[in-house]
């Protein structure tokens, strides 16, 4: 149903080869810039039951998904810090010291940019088990909102867009008055002042072609691929820049020792849409839309090399809510259908210009995207992560922005 248009122009967006291969240092002494934007940290202090600092205690942090462990030793003050942990997964922590009973924390979930502070007191007589006790949770210094994998999975997302999730924070507003644009306003600022990073790669609208802040018509990566999202409104950190409103920082899932996957499908059409608006009858435009996707993750080499992939396809319609007087459109333009037809005839016959359709009809909207990711845990201090994202979107956009124009 694609036709030549004048009052409507075709906007085709192709973003491919947004790939990154980054060697991430997981050493606890000096945090890497990349790691601060895509990973998480666990830190705290270990002491005896009487409150004395316990130096030389071993702290082991193990990923439940990959089985990869990080070992550190407490310093003279009993402090420990485990940096560069992949975000969006859960961890088990075990603290062990000679002559003292072990302490542990099970199922600790870490979101992107979080710094979890957990303090342990070891007893000489009985084992102490700490079940996810939190002393403090921080991202970059400054106001922020963090959404882990559980929040992404439990929250409704009709549009399969992270905007549906982050708008739960009252400081973030999603403008839904312009159809599927869904522009994010942080503290009332224009969406063009935001910044979006995925696995440390910036995905901003560098040319200012879209009103949603994305470089593409819709979210440029599959919704199922995201494991954690953090929104930093005013991060006081040198690793952030290129925005004045907020930074939307997302990290993608990684494979695990156990294979996992999912499939989804949804369908919509004009027959499932209402035909009245505030009591007034409106003309229904013929259309149908389908959306489906699949994800799969697993291990190529257990505890060492992992893969993950996600695919999503949308084949739907962009509704044209403007029409002539008496057309029954949601927004009726103050001209008759005969006048629109006459304008179109003059445009074709006199000026040789094709103005497109003059009726209120739905236009095709296609969007295809996928993400591929590989993670290689080289050793305790280094991890190599490569991410490839592809998006191909086709849509018709009105050249006249006002609702009283056709």
Short mmCIF file of N, CA and C in Angstrom, two decimals, residues 94-258:
data_model
loop_
_atom_site.label_atom_id
_atom_site.label_comp_id
_atom_site.label_asym_id
_atom_site.label_seq_id
_atom_site.Cartn_x
_atom_site.Cartn_y
_atom_site.Cartn_z
N UNK A 94 30.45 -14.71 48.92
CA UNK A 94 30.93 -15.49 50.06
C UNK A 94 32.15 -14.80 50.65
N UNK A 95 32.16 -14.62 51.97
CA UNK A 95 33.28 -14.01 52.68
C UNK A 95 33.90 -15.07 53.58
N UNK A 96 35.20 -15.26 53.44
CA UNK A 96 35.89 -16.32 54.18
C UNK A 96 37.18 -15.76 54.79
N UNK A 97 37.43 -16.12 56.03
CA UNK A 97 38.66 -15.71 56.72
C UNK A 97 39.07 -16.82 57.67
N UNK A 98 40.37 -17.07 57.76
CA UNK A 98 40.88 -18.13 58.64
C UNK A 98 40.49 -17.87 60.09
N UNK A 99 39.90 -18.87 60.71
CA UNK A 99 39.53 -18.75 62.11
C UNK A 99 38.16 -18.16 62.35
N UNK A 100 37.46 -17.83 61.26
CA UNK A 100 36.14 -17.22 61.39
C UNK A 100 35.14 -17.96 60.50
N UNK A 101 33.89 -17.94 60.93
CA UNK A 101 32.85 -18.58 60.13
C UNK A 101 32.58 -17.77 58.86
N UNK A 102 32.13 -18.44 57.82
CA UNK A 102 31.83 -17.78 56.57
C UNK A 102 30.56 -16.94 56.68
N UNK A 103 30.51 -15.89 55.84
CA UNK A 103 29.29 -15.10 55.69
C UNK A 103 28.95 -15.07 54.20
N UNK A 104 27.69 -14.97 53.88
CA UNK A 104 27.30 -15.03 52.47
C UNK A 104 26.06 -14.20 52.19
N UNK A 105 25.93 -13.83 50.94
CA UNK A 105 24.74 -13.15 50.43
C UNK A 105 24.35 -13.86 49.14
N UNK A 106 23.10 -14.23 49.03
CA UNK A 106 22.65 -14.99 47.86
C UNK A 106 21.69 -14.16 47.02
N UNK A 107 21.80 -14.32 45.69
CA UNK A 107 20.83 -13.72 44.76
C UNK A 107 20.83 -12.21 44.76
N UNK A 108 22.00 -11.60 44.80
CA UNK A 108 22.09 -10.14 44.78
C UNK A 108 22.00 -9.65 43.34
N UNK A 109 20.98 -8.89 43.02
CA UNK A 109 20.80 -8.35 41.67
C UNK A 109 21.45 -6.97 41.57
N UNK A 110 22.19 -6.76 40.50
CA UNK A 110 22.87 -5.49 40.29
C UNK A 110 22.44 -4.89 38.96
N UNK A 111 22.02 -3.64 39.01
CA UNK A 111 21.65 -2.91 37.80
C UNK A 111 22.83 -2.09 37.31
N UNK A 112 22.71 -1.55 36.11
CA UNK A 112 23.82 -0.83 35.50
C UNK A 112 24.19 0.40 36.34
N UNK A 113 25.47 0.56 36.60
CA UNK A 113 25.97 1.72 37.31
C UNK A 113 25.81 1.66 38.82
N UNK A 114 25.19 0.62 39.35
CA UNK A 114 24.96 0.57 40.79
C UNK A 114 26.24 0.23 41.55
N UNK A 115 26.34 0.79 42.73
CA UNK A 115 27.42 0.47 43.67
C UNK A 115 26.76 -0.01 44.95
N UNK A 116 26.76 -1.31 45.15
CA UNK A 116 26.09 -1.92 46.29
C UNK A 116 27.06 -2.02 47.46
N UNK A 117 26.67 -1.51 48.62
CA UNK A 117 27.52 -1.56 49.81
C UNK A 117 26.96 -2.60 50.77
N UNK A 118 27.75 -3.63 51.04
CA UNK A 118 27.33 -4.69 51.96
C UNK A 118 28.47 -4.92 52.95
N UNK A 119 28.15 -4.73 54.22
CA UNK A 119 29.13 -4.93 55.29
C UNK A 119 28.87 -6.28 55.97
N UNK A 120 29.94 -6.94 56.35
CA UNK A 120 29.84 -8.26 57.00
C UNK A 120 30.53 -8.23 58.36
N UNK A 121 29.92 -8.94 59.31
CA UNK A 121 30.54 -9.17 60.61
C UNK A 121 30.63 -10.68 60.82
N UNK A 122 31.86 -11.17 60.93
CA UNK A 122 32.08 -12.60 61.06
C UNK A 122 32.14 -13.00 62.52
N UNK A 123 31.55 -14.16 62.80
CA UNK A 123 31.50 -14.66 64.16
C UNK A 123 32.39 -15.89 64.27
N UNK A 124 32.97 -16.09 65.40
CA UNK A 124 33.89 -17.22 65.58
C UNK A 124 33.15 -18.50 65.92
N UNK A 125 31.88 -18.45 66.18
CA UNK A 125 31.17 -19.63 66.66
C UNK A 125 30.15 -20.17 65.67
N UNK A 126 29.41 -19.32 64.99
CA UNK A 126 28.36 -19.81 64.10
C UNK A 126 28.39 -19.06 62.79
N UNK A 127 27.83 -19.70 61.79
CA UNK A 127 27.84 -19.13 60.45
C UNK A 127 26.81 -18.01 60.35
N UNK A 128 27.18 -16.95 59.67
CA UNK A 128 26.31 -15.81 59.46
C UNK A 128 25.89 -15.79 58.00
N UNK A 129 24.61 -15.74 57.72
CA UNK A 129 24.12 -15.67 56.34
C UNK A 129 23.37 -14.35 56.17
N UNK A 130 23.87 -13.52 55.29
CA UNK A 130 23.25 -12.22 55.02
C UNK A 130 22.48 -12.34 53.71
N UNK A 131 21.19 -12.14 53.74
CA UNK A 131 20.37 -12.29 52.55
C UNK A 131 20.15 -10.93 51.89
N UNK A 132 21.09 -10.49 51.08
CA UNK A 132 20.92 -9.27 50.28
C UNK A 132 20.74 -8.01 51.09
N UNK A 133 21.39 -7.87 52.25
CA UNK A 133 21.27 -6.67 53.04
C UNK A 133 21.91 -5.48 52.31
N UNK A 134 21.19 -4.39 52.21
CA UNK A 134 21.70 -3.22 51.50
C UNK A 134 21.97 -2.08 52.47
N UNK A 135 23.18 -1.58 52.39
CA UNK A 135 23.53 -0.40 53.17
C UNK A 135 23.33 0.85 52.34
N UNK A 136 23.71 0.80 51.06
CA UNK A 136 23.54 1.94 50.16
C UNK A 136 23.57 1.45 48.73
N UNK A 137 22.81 2.12 47.88
CA UNK A 137 22.82 1.82 46.45
C UNK A 137 22.96 3.13 45.71
N UNK A 138 24.01 3.25 44.92
CA UNK A 138 24.27 4.48 44.18
C UNK A 138 24.59 4.16 42.73
N UNK A 139 24.23 5.07 41.85
CA UNK A 139 24.78 5.05 40.50
C UNK A 139 25.76 6.21 40.47
N UNK A 140 25.83 6.94 39.38
CA UNK A 140 26.66 8.14 39.38
C UNK A 140 26.09 9.13 40.40
N UNK A 141 26.97 9.91 41.01
CA UNK A 141 26.54 10.85 42.03
C UNK A 141 25.56 11.85 41.41
N UNK A 142 24.38 11.97 42.01
CA UNK A 142 23.35 12.85 41.47
C UNK A 142 22.02 12.12 41.40
N UNK A 143 20.93 12.83 41.12
CA UNK A 143 19.61 12.19 41.04
C UNK A 143 19.56 11.18 39.90
N UNK A 144 18.93 10.03 40.16
CA UNK A 144 18.88 8.98 39.16
C UNK A 144 17.70 8.06 39.41
N UNK A 145 17.43 7.21 38.45
CA UNK A 145 16.41 6.17 38.55
C UNK A 145 16.98 4.92 37.93
N UNK A 146 16.89 3.79 38.64
CA UNK A 146 17.49 2.54 38.18
C UNK A 146 16.41 1.47 38.06
N UNK A 147 16.42 0.73 36.95
CA UNK A 147 15.45 -0.33 36.69
C UNK A 147 16.21 -1.59 36.31
N UNK A 148 16.10 -2.61 37.15
CA UNK A 148 16.81 -3.86 36.88
C UNK A 148 15.95 -4.78 36.02
N UNK A 149 16.45 -6.00 35.79
CA UNK A 149 15.76 -6.94 34.90
C UNK A 149 14.38 -7.30 35.43
N UNK A 150 14.25 -7.44 36.75
CA UNK A 150 12.94 -7.76 37.33
C UNK A 150 11.92 -6.66 37.05
N UNK A 151 12.35 -5.40 37.15
CA UNK A 151 11.44 -4.28 36.86
C UNK A 151 11.05 -4.26 35.38
N UNK A 152 11.99 -4.58 34.50
CA UNK A 152 11.69 -4.61 33.07
C UNK A 152 10.70 -5.72 32.73
N UNK A 153 10.83 -6.86 33.39
CA UNK A 153 9.96 -8.00 33.09
C UNK A 153 8.59 -7.87 33.74
N UNK A 154 8.51 -7.24 34.91
CA UNK A 154 7.25 -7.16 35.64
C UNK A 154 6.40 -5.96 35.24
N UNK A 155 6.99 -4.96 34.62
CA UNK A 155 6.25 -3.75 34.27
C UNK A 155 5.61 -3.90 32.89
N UNK A 156 4.37 -3.43 32.72
CA UNK A 156 3.71 -3.52 31.41
C UNK A 156 4.38 -2.58 30.40
N UNK A 157 4.58 -3.08 29.19
CA UNK A 157 5.17 -2.28 28.12
C UNK A 157 4.39 -2.55 26.84
N UNK A 158 3.33 -1.79 26.64
CA UNK A 158 2.46 -1.99 25.48
C UNK A 158 3.22 -1.72 24.19
N UNK A 159 4.08 -0.72 24.21
CA UNK A 159 4.82 -0.33 23.01
C UNK A 159 6.16 -1.03 22.87
N UNK A 160 6.50 -1.89 23.82
CA UNK A 160 7.81 -2.57 23.84
C UNK A 160 8.93 -1.54 23.69
N UNK A 161 8.91 -0.59 24.59
CA UNK A 161 9.85 0.52 24.57
C UNK A 161 10.28 0.79 26.00
N UNK A 162 11.57 1.07 26.21
CA UNK A 162 12.04 1.35 27.57
C UNK A 162 11.38 2.60 28.13
N UNK A 163 10.82 3.45 27.26
CA UNK A 163 10.11 4.64 27.76
C UNK A 163 8.92 4.25 28.63
N UNK A 164 8.28 3.11 28.32
CA UNK A 164 7.17 2.64 29.13
C UNK A 164 7.59 2.32 30.55
N UNK A 165 8.87 1.96 30.72
CA UNK A 165 9.37 1.57 32.04
C UNK A 165 9.87 2.78 32.82
N UNK A 166 10.69 3.59 32.18
CA UNK A 166 11.33 4.68 32.92
C UNK A 166 10.35 5.77 33.30
N UNK A 167 9.18 5.82 32.65
CA UNK A 167 8.21 6.86 33.00
C UNK A 167 7.57 6.61 34.38
N UNK A 168 7.90 5.48 35.00
CA UNK A 168 7.42 5.25 36.37
C UNK A 168 8.03 6.24 37.35
N UNK A 169 9.18 6.79 37.00
CA UNK A 169 9.80 7.81 37.85
C UNK A 169 9.10 9.15 37.60
N UNK A 170 8.62 9.84 38.64
CA UNK A 170 7.85 11.07 38.44
C UNK A 170 8.65 12.21 37.81
N UNK A 171 9.97 12.13 37.81
CA UNK A 171 10.79 13.18 37.20
C UNK A 171 10.89 13.02 35.68
N UNK A 172 10.41 11.89 35.18
CA UNK A 172 10.48 11.60 33.75
C UNK A 172 9.07 11.59 33.17
N UNK A 173 8.88 12.31 32.09
CA UNK A 173 7.57 12.42 31.46
C UNK A 173 7.68 11.97 30.01
N UNK A 174 6.77 11.09 29.58
CA UNK A 174 6.72 10.62 28.20
C UNK A 174 5.53 11.27 27.52
N UNK A 175 5.80 12.07 26.51
CA UNK A 175 4.77 12.78 25.76
C UNK A 175 4.10 11.82 24.79
N UNK A 176 2.88 11.41 25.10
CA UNK A 176 2.13 10.46 24.27
C UNK A 176 1.04 11.15 23.44
N UNK A 177 1.15 12.46 23.30
CA UNK A 177 0.13 13.21 22.57
C UNK A 177 0.36 13.21 21.07
N UNK A 178 1.51 12.66 20.62
CA UNK A 178 1.84 12.68 19.19
C UNK A 178 2.00 11.28 18.63
N UNK A 179 1.01 10.42 18.93
CA UNK A 179 1.04 9.08 18.37
C UNK A 179 2.12 8.23 18.99
N UNK A 180 2.96 7.64 18.14
CA UNK A 180 4.00 6.73 18.60
C UNK A 180 5.34 7.42 18.86
N UNK A 181 5.37 8.74 18.92
CA UNK A 181 6.63 9.44 19.13
C UNK A 181 7.21 9.11 20.50
N UNK A 182 6.38 9.24 21.55
CA UNK A 182 6.79 8.89 22.92
C UNK A 182 8.12 9.53 23.31
N UNK A 183 8.21 10.83 23.19
CA UNK A 183 9.43 11.55 23.53
C UNK A 183 9.58 11.65 25.05
N UNK A 184 10.79 11.44 25.55
CA UNK A 184 11.07 11.48 26.99
C UNK A 184 11.53 12.87 27.38
N UNK A 185 10.86 13.45 28.37
CA UNK A 185 11.26 14.74 28.91
C UNK A 185 11.76 14.54 30.34
N UNK A 186 13.01 14.88 30.56
CA UNK A 186 13.61 14.75 31.88
C UNK A 186 13.56 16.10 32.58
N UNK A 187 12.81 16.17 33.67
CA UNK A 187 12.64 17.43 34.40
C UNK A 187 12.16 18.55 33.48
N UNK A 188 11.33 18.19 32.50
CA UNK A 188 10.73 19.18 31.62
C UNK A 188 11.59 19.63 30.46
N UNK A 189 12.81 19.07 30.30
CA UNK A 189 13.70 19.49 29.23
C UNK A 189 13.29 18.85 27.90
N UNK A 190 13.70 19.49 26.81
CA UNK A 190 13.42 18.98 25.47
C UNK A 190 14.10 17.62 25.28
N UNK A 191 13.41 16.64 24.64
CA UNK A 191 14.01 15.31 24.44
C UNK A 191 15.31 15.33 23.67
N UNK A 192 15.54 16.35 22.85
CA UNK A 192 16.78 16.41 22.06
C UNK A 192 18.01 16.65 22.93
N UNK A 193 17.79 17.05 24.19
CA UNK A 193 18.90 17.28 25.10
C UNK A 193 19.29 16.02 25.87
N UNK A 194 18.59 14.89 25.61
CA UNK A 194 18.92 13.64 26.27
C UNK A 194 20.04 12.92 25.54
N UNK A 195 20.56 11.89 26.18
CA UNK A 195 21.56 11.03 25.55
C UNK A 195 21.20 9.58 25.86
N UNK A 196 21.35 8.71 24.86
CA UNK A 196 21.08 7.29 25.02
C UNK A 196 22.34 6.50 24.74
N UNK A 197 22.73 5.64 25.68
CA UNK A 197 23.87 4.75 25.48
C UNK A 197 23.43 3.32 25.70
N UNK A 198 23.89 2.43 24.84
CA UNK A 198 23.61 1.00 24.94
C UNK A 198 24.95 0.27 24.93
N UNK A 199 25.24 -0.43 26.00
CA UNK A 199 26.54 -1.10 26.17
C UNK A 199 27.69 -0.12 25.94
N UNK A 200 27.52 1.10 26.39
CA UNK A 200 28.56 2.11 26.29
C UNK A 200 28.63 2.83 24.97
N UNK A 201 27.80 2.45 23.98
CA UNK A 201 27.80 3.09 22.67
C UNK A 201 26.66 4.10 22.60
N UNK A 202 26.96 5.32 22.19
CA UNK A 202 25.94 6.36 22.10
C UNK A 202 25.06 6.13 20.87
N UNK A 203 23.74 6.21 21.08
CA UNK A 203 22.77 6.07 20.00
C UNK A 203 21.86 7.30 20.01
N UNK A 204 22.44 8.45 19.70
CA UNK A 204 21.68 9.69 19.71
C UNK A 204 21.26 10.10 18.30
N UNK A 205 20.27 10.97 18.24
CA UNK A 205 19.80 11.49 16.97
C UNK A 205 20.69 12.64 16.54
N UNK A 206 21.81 12.31 15.93
CA UNK A 206 22.81 13.31 15.59
C UNK A 206 22.36 14.32 14.57
N UNK A 207 21.38 13.96 13.70
CA UNK A 207 20.92 14.87 12.66
C UNK A 207 19.62 15.58 13.02
N UNK A 208 19.03 15.24 14.16
CA UNK A 208 17.79 15.89 14.58
C UNK A 208 16.60 15.59 13.69
N UNK A 209 16.54 14.38 13.14
CA UNK A 209 15.46 14.02 12.21
C UNK A 209 14.21 13.50 12.92
N UNK A 210 14.35 13.05 14.15
CA UNK A 210 13.23 12.44 14.86
C UNK A 210 12.92 13.22 16.13
N UNK A 211 11.67 13.16 16.52
CA UNK A 211 11.24 13.86 17.73
C UNK A 211 11.32 12.98 18.98
N UNK A 212 11.61 11.69 18.80
CA UNK A 212 11.63 10.78 19.94
C UNK A 212 13.00 10.69 20.62
N UNK A 213 14.01 11.36 20.05
CA UNK A 213 15.34 11.30 20.63
C UNK A 213 16.18 10.15 20.14
N UNK A 214 15.56 9.19 19.45
CA UNK A 214 16.29 8.06 18.89
C UNK A 214 16.85 8.42 17.52
N UNK A 215 17.87 7.71 17.06
CA UNK A 215 18.34 7.91 15.69
C UNK A 215 17.47 7.18 14.68
N UNK A 216 16.46 6.46 15.15
CA UNK A 216 15.57 5.67 14.31
C UNK A 216 14.12 6.01 14.62
N UNK A 217 13.19 5.50 13.79
CA UNK A 217 11.77 5.79 13.96
C UNK A 217 11.22 5.21 15.26
N UNK A 218 11.66 4.00 15.60
CA UNK A 218 11.27 3.36 16.84
C UNK A 218 12.53 3.04 17.63
N UNK A 219 12.37 2.45 18.80
CA UNK A 219 13.54 2.10 19.61
C UNK A 219 14.48 1.23 18.78
N UNK A 220 15.76 1.58 18.67
CA UNK A 220 16.64 0.93 17.69
C UNK A 220 17.17 -0.45 18.08
N UNK A 221 16.70 -1.03 19.16
CA UNK A 221 17.17 -2.35 19.57
C UNK A 221 16.00 -3.12 20.16
N UNK A 222 16.03 -4.45 20.11
CA UNK A 222 14.92 -5.24 20.65
C UNK A 222 14.71 -5.00 22.14
N UNK A 223 13.46 -4.92 22.54
CA UNK A 223 13.14 -4.66 23.94
C UNK A 223 13.62 -5.80 24.83
N UNK A 224 13.51 -7.05 24.36
CA UNK A 224 13.90 -8.20 25.18
C UNK A 224 15.39 -8.25 25.44
N UNK A 225 16.18 -7.52 24.66
CA UNK A 225 17.64 -7.59 24.80
C UNK A 225 18.16 -6.81 26.00
N UNK A 226 17.34 -5.94 26.58
CA UNK A 226 17.80 -5.07 27.66
C UNK A 226 17.71 -5.79 29.00
N UNK A 227 18.79 -5.71 29.77
CA UNK A 227 18.80 -6.34 31.09
C UNK A 227 18.72 -5.32 32.23
N UNK A 228 19.07 -4.07 31.95
CA UNK A 228 19.06 -3.06 33.00
C UNK A 228 19.12 -1.67 32.37
N UNK A 229 18.44 -0.72 33.02
CA UNK A 229 18.42 0.66 32.54
C UNK A 229 18.60 1.60 33.73
N UNK A 230 19.45 2.59 33.55
CA UNK A 230 19.62 3.63 34.56
C UNK A 230 19.47 4.98 33.89
N UNK A 231 18.72 5.87 34.53
CA UNK A 231 18.53 7.23 34.03
C UNK A 231 19.20 8.18 35.00
N UNK A 232 20.27 8.83 34.55
CA UNK A 232 20.99 9.78 35.39
C UNK A 232 20.63 11.19 34.95
N UNK A 233 20.01 11.96 35.85
CA UNK A 233 19.52 13.28 35.50
C UNK A 233 20.61 14.35 35.60
N UNK A 234 21.54 14.19 36.53
CA UNK A 234 22.63 15.16 36.65
C UNK A 234 23.84 14.46 37.23
N UNK A 235 24.42 13.50 36.49
CA UNK A 235 25.53 12.74 37.05
C UNK A 235 26.80 13.57 37.18
N UNK A 236 27.35 13.60 38.38
CA UNK A 236 28.59 14.33 38.61
C UNK A 236 29.76 13.35 38.42
N UNK A 237 30.03 13.01 37.16
CA UNK A 237 31.06 12.05 36.84
C UNK A 237 31.67 12.42 35.50
N UNK A 238 32.99 12.33 35.42
CA UNK A 238 33.69 12.77 34.20
C UNK A 238 33.42 11.85 33.02
N UNK A 239 32.90 10.65 33.25
CA UNK A 239 32.68 9.72 32.13
C UNK A 239 31.40 10.04 31.38
N UNK A 240 30.58 10.96 31.89
CA UNK A 240 29.34 11.32 31.23
C UNK A 240 29.47 12.67 30.55
N UNK A 241 28.82 12.81 29.42
CA UNK A 241 28.85 14.08 28.70
C UNK A 241 27.98 14.01 27.46
N UNK A 242 27.88 15.14 26.76
CA UNK A 242 27.12 15.18 25.53
C UNK A 242 25.63 15.33 25.72
N UNK A 243 25.19 15.77 26.88
CA UNK A 243 23.76 15.99 27.13
C UNK A 243 23.60 17.02 28.24
N UNK A 244 22.42 17.62 28.30
CA UNK A 244 22.14 18.59 29.36
C UNK A 244 20.83 18.28 30.07
N UNK A 245 20.10 17.25 29.64
CA UNK A 245 18.85 16.85 30.29
C UNK A 245 19.09 15.60 31.14
N UNK A 246 19.21 14.43 30.51
CA UNK A 246 19.50 13.20 31.24
C UNK A 246 20.18 12.20 30.33
N UNK A 247 20.84 11.25 30.95
CA UNK A 247 21.49 10.17 30.21
C UNK A 247 20.74 8.87 30.49
N UNK A 248 20.22 8.25 29.43
CA UNK A 248 19.52 6.97 29.54
C UNK A 248 20.54 5.89 29.19
N UNK A 249 20.97 5.16 30.20
CA UNK A 249 22.06 4.20 30.06
C UNK A 249 21.52 2.78 30.18
N UNK A 250 21.60 2.02 29.09
CA UNK A 250 21.08 0.65 29.06
C UNK A 250 22.20 -0.33 28.77
N UNK A 251 22.10 -1.51 29.36
CA UNK A 251 23.02 -2.60 29.05
C UNK A 251 22.19 -3.80 28.60
N UNK A 252 22.77 -4.61 27.72
CA UNK A 252 22.06 -5.74 27.14
C UNK A 252 22.37 -7.03 27.90
N UNK A 253 21.56 -8.03 27.64
CA UNK A 253 21.74 -9.32 28.29
C UNK A 253 22.98 -10.03 27.77
N UNK A 254 23.41 -11.00 28.51
CA UNK A 254 24.52 -11.85 28.10
C UNK A 254 24.10 -13.30 28.21
N UNK A 255 24.82 -14.17 27.54
CA UNK A 255 24.50 -15.59 27.64
C UNK A 255 24.84 -16.15 29.00
N UNK A 256 24.41 -17.38 29.25
CA UNK A 256 24.67 -18.04 30.52
C UNK A 256 25.05 -19.50 30.26
N UNK A 257 25.44 -20.19 31.31
CA UNK A 257 25.80 -21.60 31.15
C UNK A 257 24.60 -22.44 30.75
N UNK A 258 23.41 -22.03 31.11
CA UNK A 258 22.19 -22.72 30.71
C UNK A 258 21.55 -21.96 29.55
#
